[in-house]
Amino acid sequence: MSITSWCLTAGFAWLVALGFPFAIAIGLAMTAALVLADIEPAFLAQAVISGAQQYSLLAIPLFMLAGELMTAGGLSQRLVDFASTLVRHRTGGLAMVAVLAALVFSAISGSAPATTAAIGAILIPAMARAGYSPAFAASIAVSAGVLGPLIPPSIAFIIWGIIAEQSISRLFLSGIVPGITLALGLLVICWVHAKRNNVPRLPRASMAETWRAFHEGKWALASPLVVLGGIYGGIVTPTEAAAVSCIYALLIGLFVERKLRPAQLPAIFAQAMRTSGIVCAIIAVSSGFGILVAQEQIALHFAQWMAQSIEQKWLALAALNIAFFLLAAVMDEIAIMVILGPMLIAIATRFGVDPVHFGAIIVTNVSIGMAAPPIGYCLFIGMAISKLSLGQISRAIWPQILLMLAVLFLTTYVPSFALLLQPR
């Protein structure tokens, strides 16, 4: 490899190991590579500006803002209340409420951390009071949060669609079956845990109570229909749908639920900006990184090496999944997608993997990484809400991790599992 390639690979890895933030590590590695390759340093500024000016990127801060507005406006509580009337009387019912509420909230926010925070803040304390172990309560909220990247509209699919230059709407569809399958598996885990630990059932909701919860939660339940109906009805693009979601959440929170106050808005906007700023900074800087990686043909050389070393498609996909899972346990998932994207796409092309199917594999991996010890984002949110240690939640979450790996196996080796809803 050339000295430029070493800067982009080993140099970047060394900076990350030293604890540099990913965006800064990418920028420094790029700067060193530019100097050594005698390329005009202004290329870095041009690449960052170009990477930040992608229209689809607007959807990321907008969906994050929509999730914040939904939570502050009380719509997440409405979802929990309605789901509770449906399943709370069953064995494991309150834990099932977390899964069902997360399933709907995922279709609003598109974010695993936002889903975990919104549902976990309400249900982790409630489950602990109802007789569930605090560690299991936190682990099920963390696991339910993983539905965020799988159920459309998904921020992870938006990012991958930009990287791979694929239809974001088609990528959204590829996550629905894996996401619903994961949700059903989590419901089974809730039932088994409650049965083994003799968690008492809650009283069944009356028809009047169920109707009242539905009536009060109708605006929250309508939000996914507005967003997804607009996208698949051809009325709005995913980015425009994100803007519609924000306006919807703002109007409902201010004028219908009336739990959102104008004085809260600056803090809500600032929180959404902080979270999305980190994501967008990594993507912006990485666009130049990707250009240099392509120029040095690092992805092509790696794909060729892998093709020579591994001939079977199934074995290549297994190797990618194992590598992705290990990386996701110690590295930011979005950074993995952005930095390794060109290499991953080259490998998928070499082995003839459908690009939409491959996107589903990548995002399912990313979703698992959000809950996988030791640095899954959702784990830290669960720790903050439950006041438990990483070790306590990690020991409780292993059945859910095994379930996620089973869903990943189906997504990887049964293409129709992910592509079932694709238009013919």
Coordinates of C-alpha atoms in Angstrom, one line a residue:
M1 CA 0.0 0.0 0.0
S2 CA 1.1 3.6 -0.6
I3 CA 1.8 6.0 2.2
T4 CA -1.5 7.7 1.5
S5 CA -3.3 4.4 2.0
W6 CA -1.6 3.8 5.3
C7 CA -2.7 7.3 6.5
L8 CA -6.3 6.6 5.6
T9 CA -6.3 3.1 7.2
A10 CA -3.8 2.7 10.0
G11 CA -3.5 6.4 10.7
F12 CA -7.3 6.7 11.1
A13 CA -7.4 3.6 13.3
W14 CA -4.6 4.9 15.5
L15 CA -6.4 8.2 16.0
V16 CA -9.6 6.5 17.0
A17 CA -7.7 4.2 19.4
L18 CA -6.3 7.4 21.0
G19 CA -9.9 8.5 21.7
F20 CA -10.3 11.2 19.0
P21 CA -13.9 11.8 17.9
F22 CA -14.7 10.1 14.6
A23 CA -15.2 13.3 12.6
I24 CA -11.9 14.8 13.9
A25 CA -10.0 11.5 13.3
I26 CA -11.3 11.3 9.7
G27 CA -10.4 15.0 9.1
L28 CA -6.8 14.6 10.5
A29 CA -6.2 11.3 8.5
M30 CA -7.5 13.1 5.4
T31 CA -5.2 16.1 6.0
A32 CA -2.2 13.9 6.5
A33 CA -3.0 12.0 3.3
L34 CA -3.5 15.2 1.3
V35 CA -0.1 16.6 2.4
L36 CA 1.7 13.3 1.7
A37 CA 0.0 13.0 -1.7
D38 CA 0.8 16.6 -2.5
I39 CA -2.9 17.4 -3.1
E40 CA -4.2 20.9 -2.6
P41 CA -5.5 21.1 1.1
A42 CA -8.5 23.1 -0.1
F43 CA -9.8 19.7 -1.3
L44 CA -10.8 19.0 2.3
A45 CA -13.0 22.1 2.6
Q46 CA -14.6 21.4 -0.7
A47 CA -15.3 17.8 0.2
V48 CA -16.9 18.7 3.5
I49 CA -19.1 21.3 1.9
S50 CA -20.1 18.9 -0.9
G51 CA -20.8 16.1 1.6
A52 CA -23.0 18.4 3.7
Q53 CA -25.0 19.7 0.8
Q54 CA -26.9 16.5 0.1
Y55 CA -30.7 17.1 0.1
S56 CA -31.4 13.7 1.7
L57 CA -29.3 14.6 4.8
L58 CA -32.0 17.1 5.8
A59 CA -34.2 14.2 6.8
I60 CA -31.8 13.2 9.7
P61 CA -32.2 16.4 11.9
L62 CA -35.8 16.7 11.0
F63 CA -36.8 13.1 12.1
M64 CA -34.7 13.6 15.2
L65 CA -36.5 16.8 16.0
A66 CA -39.9 15.1 15.3
G67 CA -39.0 12.5 17.9
E68 CA -38.1 15.1 20.5
L69 CA -41.3 17.0 19.8
M70 CA -43.4 13.9 20.1
T71 CA -41.9 13.0 23.5
A72 CA -42.2 16.5 24.9
G73 CA -45.7 16.9 23.5
G74 CA -46.9 13.8 25.4
L75 CA -47.6 11.7 22.3
S76 CA -45.2 8.9 23.4
Q77 CA -47.2 8.7 26.7
R78 CA -50.4 8.3 24.6
L79 CA -48.9 5.4 22.7
V80 CA -47.9 3.7 25.9
D81 CA -51.4 4.2 27.4
F82 CA -53.1 2.7 24.3
A83 CA -50.7 -0.3 24.0
S84 CA -51.3 -0.9 27.7
T85 CA -55.0 -1.4 27.3
L86 CA -54.4 -4.0 24.6
V87 CA -51.9 -6.4 26.3
R88 CA -51.3 -5.4 29.9
H89 CA -53.5 -8.3 31.2
R90 CA -51.4 -10.9 29.5
T91 CA -48.4 -12.7 31.0
G92 CA -45.6 -10.3 30.4
G93 CA -48.1 -7.7 29.4
L94 CA -46.4 -4.6 30.6
A95 CA -43.1 -5.6 28.9
M96 CA -45.1 -6.2 25.8
V97 CA -46.4 -2.6 26.0
A98 CA -42.8 -1.4 25.7
V99 CA -42.4 -3.4 22.5
L100 CA -45.7 -2.3 20.9
A101 CA -45.2 1.3 21.8
A102 CA -41.6 1.2 20.5
L103 CA -42.9 -0.3 17.2
V104 CA -45.2 2.7 16.6
F105 CA -42.8 5.3 17.9
S106 CA -40.1 3.9 15.6
A107 CA -42.4 4.9 12.7
I108 CA -42.2 8.5 13.9
S109 CA -38.6 9.0 15.0
G110 CA -36.6 6.6 12.8
S111 CA -34.0 6.5 15.6
A112 CA -33.0 3.8 18.1
P113 CA -31.7 6.2 20.8
A114 CA -34.8 8.4 20.6
T115 CA -37.1 5.3 20.8
T116 CA -35.3 3.9 23.8
A117 CA -35.4 7.2 25.6
A118 CA -39.0 7.9 24.9
I119 CA -40.4 4.5 25.8
G120 CA -37.8 3.6 28.5
A121 CA -38.3 6.8 30.5
I122 CA -42.0 5.8 31.0
L123 CA -41.9 2.0 31.2
I124 CA -38.6 1.1 32.9
P125 CA -39.7 2.5 36.2
A126 CA -43.3 1.1 35.6
M127 CA -42.0 -2.4 34.9
A128 CA -39.8 -2.4 38.0
R129 CA -42.7 -1.4 40.2
A130 CA -44.9 -4.2 38.5
G131 CA -42.4 -7.0 39.6
Y132 CA -40.0 -7.2 36.7
S133 CA -36.3 -7.2 37.5
P134 CA -34.9 -3.7 36.9
A135 CA -32.2 -5.2 34.6
F136 CA -34.8 -7.0 32.4
A137 CA -36.9 -3.9 32.3
A138 CA -33.9 -1.9 31.0
S139 CA -32.9 -4.6 28.6
I140 CA -36.3 -4.9 27.0
A141 CA -36.5 -1.1 26.5
V142 CA -33.0 -1.1 24.9
S143 CA -34.0 -4.0 22.7
A144 CA -37.3 -2.4 21.7
G145 CA -35.3 0.7 20.8
V146 CA -33.5 -1.3 18.2
L147 CA -36.7 -1.3 16.1
G148 CA -36.0 2.4 15.4
P149 CA -33.5 1.8 12.5
L150 CA -35.6 -1.1 11.0
I151 CA -39.1 0.3 10.9
P152 CA -39.5 3.1 8.3
P153 CA -38.8 6.0 8.3
S154 CA -35.3 5.0 9.4
I155 CA -32.4 7.3 9.7
A156 CA -29.9 4.4 9.2
F157 CA -31.6 3.6 5.9
I158 CA -31.5 7.2 4.8
I159 CA -27.7 7.3 5.5
W160 CA -27.1 4.0 3.7
G161 CA -29.3 5.2 0.7
I162 CA -27.0 8.2 0.4
I163 CA -23.8 6.2 0.6
A164 CA -25.0 3.4 -1.7
E165 CA -27.0 5.7 -4.0
Q166 CA -30.1 3.5 -3.7
S167 CA -33.8 4.3 -3.4
I168 CA -34.5 5.3 0.2
S169 CA -38.2 4.3 -0.2
R170 CA -37.2 0.8 -1.4
L171 CA -34.7 0.5 1.5
F172 CA -37.4 1.5 3.9
L173 CA -39.6 -1.4 2.7
S174 CA -36.7 -3.9 3.2
G175 CA -36.7 -3.2 6.9
I176 CA -40.3 -3.9 7.7
V177 CA -40.4 -7.7 7.7
P178 CA -37.1 -8.0 9.8
G179 CA -38.4 -5.3 12.1
I180 CA -41.8 -6.9 12.7
T181 CA -40.2 -10.3 13.1
L182 CA -37.9 -8.9 15.8
A183 CA -40.9 -7.3 17.5
L184 CA -42.7 -10.6 17.6
G185 CA -39.7 -12.3 19.0
L186 CA -39.4 -9.7 21.7
L187 CA -43.0 -10.3 22.7
V188 CA -42.2 -14.0 23.1
I189 CA -39.2 -13.2 25.3
C190 CA -41.4 -10.9 27.5
W191 CA -43.9 -13.8 27.9
V192 CA -41.2 -16.3 28.8
H193 CA -39.5 -14.0 31.3
A194 CA -42.8 -13.2 33.1
K195 CA -43.8 -16.8 33.2
R196 CA -40.5 -18.0 34.6
N197 CA -40.4 -15.2 37.2
N198 CA -44.1 -15.3 38.2
V199 CA -44.6 -11.6 37.4
P200 CA -48.2 -10.8 38.3
R201 CA -50.6 -9.8 35.6
L202 CA -52.3 -6.4 35.5
P203 CA -56.1 -6.1 35.3
R204 CA -57.7 -6.3 31.9
A205 CA -58.8 -3.0 30.5
S206 CA -62.5 -2.5 29.9
M207 CA -63.8 -1.7 26.5
A208 CA -64.6 1.8 27.6
E209 CA -61.0 2.2 28.9
T210 CA -59.6 0.9 25.6
W211 CA -61.8 3.2 23.5
R212 CA -60.9 6.2 25.7
A213 CA -57.1 5.4 25.3
F214 CA -57.6 5.0 21.5
H215 CA -59.5 8.2 21.3
E216 CA -56.9 10.1 23.3
G217 CA -54.1 8.6 21.4
K218 CA -55.5 8.9 17.9
W219 CA -53.2 11.8 17.0
A220 CA -50.1 9.8 18.0
L221 CA -51.4 6.7 16.1
A222 CA -52.1 8.8 13.0
S223 CA -48.6 10.2 12.8
P224 CA -47.0 7.1 11.2
L225 CA -49.9 7.0 8.7
V226 CA -49.3 10.6 7.8
V227 CA -45.5 10.1 7.3
L228 CA -45.5 6.7 5.6
G229 CA -48.7 7.3 3.7
G230 CA -47.2 10.5 2.3
I231 CA -44.0 8.7 1.2
Y232 CA -45.6 5.6 -0.4
G233 CA -48.5 7.6 -1.8
G234 CA -46.1 9.5 -3.8
I235 CA -47.1 12.8 -2.2
V236 CA -43.8 13.6 -0.5
T237 CA -40.2 12.5 -0.5
P238 CA -38.7 11.0 2.7
T239 CA -37.0 14.4 3.4
E240 CA -40.3 16.3 2.9
A241 CA -42.0 13.7 5.1
A242 CA -39.6 14.4 7.9
A243 CA -40.5 18.1 7.7
V244 CA -44.2 17.2 7.7
S245 CA -43.6 15.0 10.8
C246 CA -42.0 17.9 12.6
I247 CA -44.9 20.3 11.8
Y248 CA -47.4 17.6 12.7
A249 CA -45.7 17.0 16.1
L250 CA -45.4 20.7 16.8
L251 CA -49.0 21.5 16.0
I252 CA -50.4 18.5 18.0
G253 CA -48.2 19.2 21.0
L254 CA -49.0 22.9 21.1
F255 CA -52.7 23.1 20.2
V256 CA -54.2 19.6 20.7
E257 CA -52.4 17.9 23.6
R258 CA -51.3 21.3 24.9
K259 CA -48.4 19.7 26.8
L260 CA -45.8 21.4 24.7
R261 CA -45.0 25.0 25.7
P262 CA -43.3 27.6 23.5
A263 CA -40.7 28.1 26.2
Q264 CA -39.6 24.5 25.8
L265 CA -38.8 24.8 22.1
P266 CA -35.3 26.3 22.3
A267 CA -34.1 23.4 24.4
I268 CA -35.8 20.8 22.2
F269 CA -34.3 22.3 19.0
A270 CA -30.9 22.5 20.7
Q271 CA -31.0 18.8 21.7
A272 CA -32.0 17.7 18.2
M273 CA -29.3 19.9 16.7
R274 CA -26.6 18.4 19.0
T275 CA -27.6 14.8 18.2
S276 CA -27.9 15.3 14.4
G277 CA -24.9 17.6 14.3
I278 CA -22.6 14.7 15.3
V279 CA -24.1 12.4 12.6
C280 CA -24.0 15.0 9.8
A281 CA -20.4 16.0 10.7
I282 CA -19.2 12.4 10.3
I283 CA -21.1 12.1 7.0
A284 CA -19.8 15.4 5.7
V285 CA -16.1 14.8 6.5
S286 CA -16.4 11.2 5.3
S287 CA -17.4 12.2 1.8
G288 CA -13.8 13.4 1.2
F289 CA -12.5 10.4 2.9
G290 CA -14.4 8.2 0.5
I291 CA -13.1 10.0 -2.5
L292 CA -9.5 9.4 -1.3
V293 CA -10.3 5.7 -0.5
A294 CA -11.7 5.4 -4.1
Q295 CA -8.7 7.1 -5.6
E296 CA -6.3 4.8 -3.8
Q297 CA -8.5 1.8 -4.8
I298 CA -8.4 0.5 -1.2
A299 CA -12.0 -0.8 -1.4
L300 CA -11.3 -2.4 -4.8
H301 CA -8.1 -4.1 -3.6
F302 CA -9.8 -5.4 -0.5
A303 CA -12.8 -6.7 -2.5
Q304 CA -10.4 -8.5 -4.9
W305 CA -8.4 -10.0 -1.9
M306 CA -11.7 -11.2 -0.3
A307 CA -12.9 -12.7 -3.6
Q308 CA -9.6 -14.6 -4.0
S309 CA -9.6 -15.8 -0.4
I310 CA -13.3 -16.6 -0.1
E311 CA -15.1 -18.1 -3.1
Q312 CA -18.5 -18.9 -1.6
K313 CA -21.0 -16.0 -1.4
W314 CA -22.5 -17.4 1.9
L315 CA -19.1 -17.5 3.5
A316 CA -18.3 -13.9 2.4
L317 CA -21.6 -12.7 3.9
A318 CA -20.9 -14.6 7.1
A319 CA -17.4 -13.0 7.4
L320 CA -18.9 -9.5 6.8
N321 CA -21.5 -10.1 9.5
I322 CA -19.0 -11.3 12.0
A323 CA -16.7 -8.4 11.3
F324 CA -19.5 -5.9 11.4
F325 CA -20.8 -7.3 14.7
L326 CA -17.3 -7.0 16.3
L327 CA -16.8 -3.5 15.0
A328 CA -20.2 -2.4 16.1
A329 CA -19.4 -3.5 19.6
V330 CA -16.6 -1.0 19.9
M331 CA -17.2 1.6 17.2
D332 CA -19.9 4.1 16.2
E333 CA -22.4 2.4 13.9
I334 CA -22.9 5.4 11.6
A335 CA -19.1 5.8 11.3
I336 CA -18.8 2.2 10.2
M337 CA -21.4 2.6 7.5
V338 CA -19.9 5.8 6.2
I339 CA -16.2 4.8 6.4
L340 CA -16.5 1.2 5.2
G341 CA -19.4 1.9 2.8
P342 CA -17.3 1.9 -0.4
M343 CA -15.5 -1.3 0.6
L344 CA -18.8 -3.0 1.6
I345 CA -20.5 -2.0 -1.7
A346 CA -17.5 -3.3 -3.7
I347 CA -17.7 -6.7 -1.9
A348 CA -21.5 -6.9 -2.4
T349 CA -21.1 -6.1 -6.1
R350 CA -18.3 -8.7 -6.5
F351 CA -20.5 -11.4 -5.1
G352 CA -23.7 -10.3 -6.9
V353 CA -25.7 -9.3 -3.8
D354 CA -28.9 -7.3 -4.6
P355 CA -28.1 -3.7 -3.4
V356 CA -31.4 -3.3 -1.5
H357 CA -31.0 -6.7 0.1
F358 CA -27.4 -5.7 1.1
G359 CA -28.8 -2.5 2.6
A360 CA -31.1 -4.5 4.8
I361 CA -28.2 -6.7 5.9
I362 CA -26.1 -3.6 6.8
V363 CA -28.9 -1.8 8.7
T364 CA -29.8 -4.9 10.6
N365 CA -26.2 -5.1 11.7
V366 CA -26.3 -1.5 12.7
S367 CA -29.5 -2.1 14.7
I368 CA -27.8 -4.9 16.7
G369 CA -24.9 -2.6 17.3
M370 CA -27.1 -0.1 19.0
A371 CA -27.8 -2.6 21.8
A372 CA -24.6 -4.7 21.8
P373 CA -22.2 -4.3 24.7
P374 CA -19.9 -2.5 25.4
I375 CA -20.8 0.8 23.6
G376 CA -24.2 0.5 22.1
Y377 CA -25.9 3.9 22.3
C378 CA -29.2 2.4 23.5
L379 CA -27.4 0.6 26.4
F380 CA -26.1 3.9 27.8
I381 CA -29.6 5.4 27.6
G382 CA -31.0 2.4 29.4
M383 CA -28.2 2.8 32.1
A384 CA -29.1 6.4 32.5
I385 CA -32.8 5.8 33.0
S386 CA -32.5 2.6 35.2
K387 CA -29.4 3.7 37.2
L388 CA -27.9 0.2 36.6
S389 CA -24.4 -0.7 35.5
L390 CA -23.4 -1.8 32.0
G391 CA -22.7 -5.3 33.3
Q392 CA -26.2 -5.7 34.9
I393 CA -28.0 -4.7 31.7
S394 CA -25.6 -6.7 29.5
R395 CA -26.2 -9.9 31.4
A396 CA -30.0 -9.5 31.0
I397 CA -29.9 -8.6 27.3
W398 CA -28.2 -11.8 25.9
P399 CA -31.5 -13.5 24.9
Q400 CA -32.5 -10.4 22.9
I401 CA -29.1 -10.3 21.3
L402 CA -29.5 -14.0 20.2
L403 CA -32.9 -13.1 18.8
M404 CA -31.4 -10.2 16.8
L405 CA -28.7 -12.5 15.4
A406 CA -31.4 -14.9 14.3
V407 CA -33.2 -12.1 12.5
L408 CA -29.8 -11.1 10.9
F409 CA -29.3 -14.7 9.8
L410 CA -32.7 -14.7 8.0
T411 CA -32.1 -11.3 6.5
T412 CA -28.7 -12.4 5.2
Y413 CA -29.5 -15.8 3.8
V414 CA -33.2 -15.6 2.8
P415 CA -33.3 -12.6 0.4
S416 CA -37.1 -12.8 0.1
F417 CA -37.3 -12.2 3.9
A418 CA -36.1 -8.6 3.4
L419 CA -37.4 -8.1 -0.2
L420 CA -40.9 -9.5 0.4
L421 CA -42.6 -6.1 0.2
Q422 CA -40.6 -4.7 -2.7
P423 CA -42.7 -3.6 -5.7
R424 CA -42.6 -6.1 -8.6

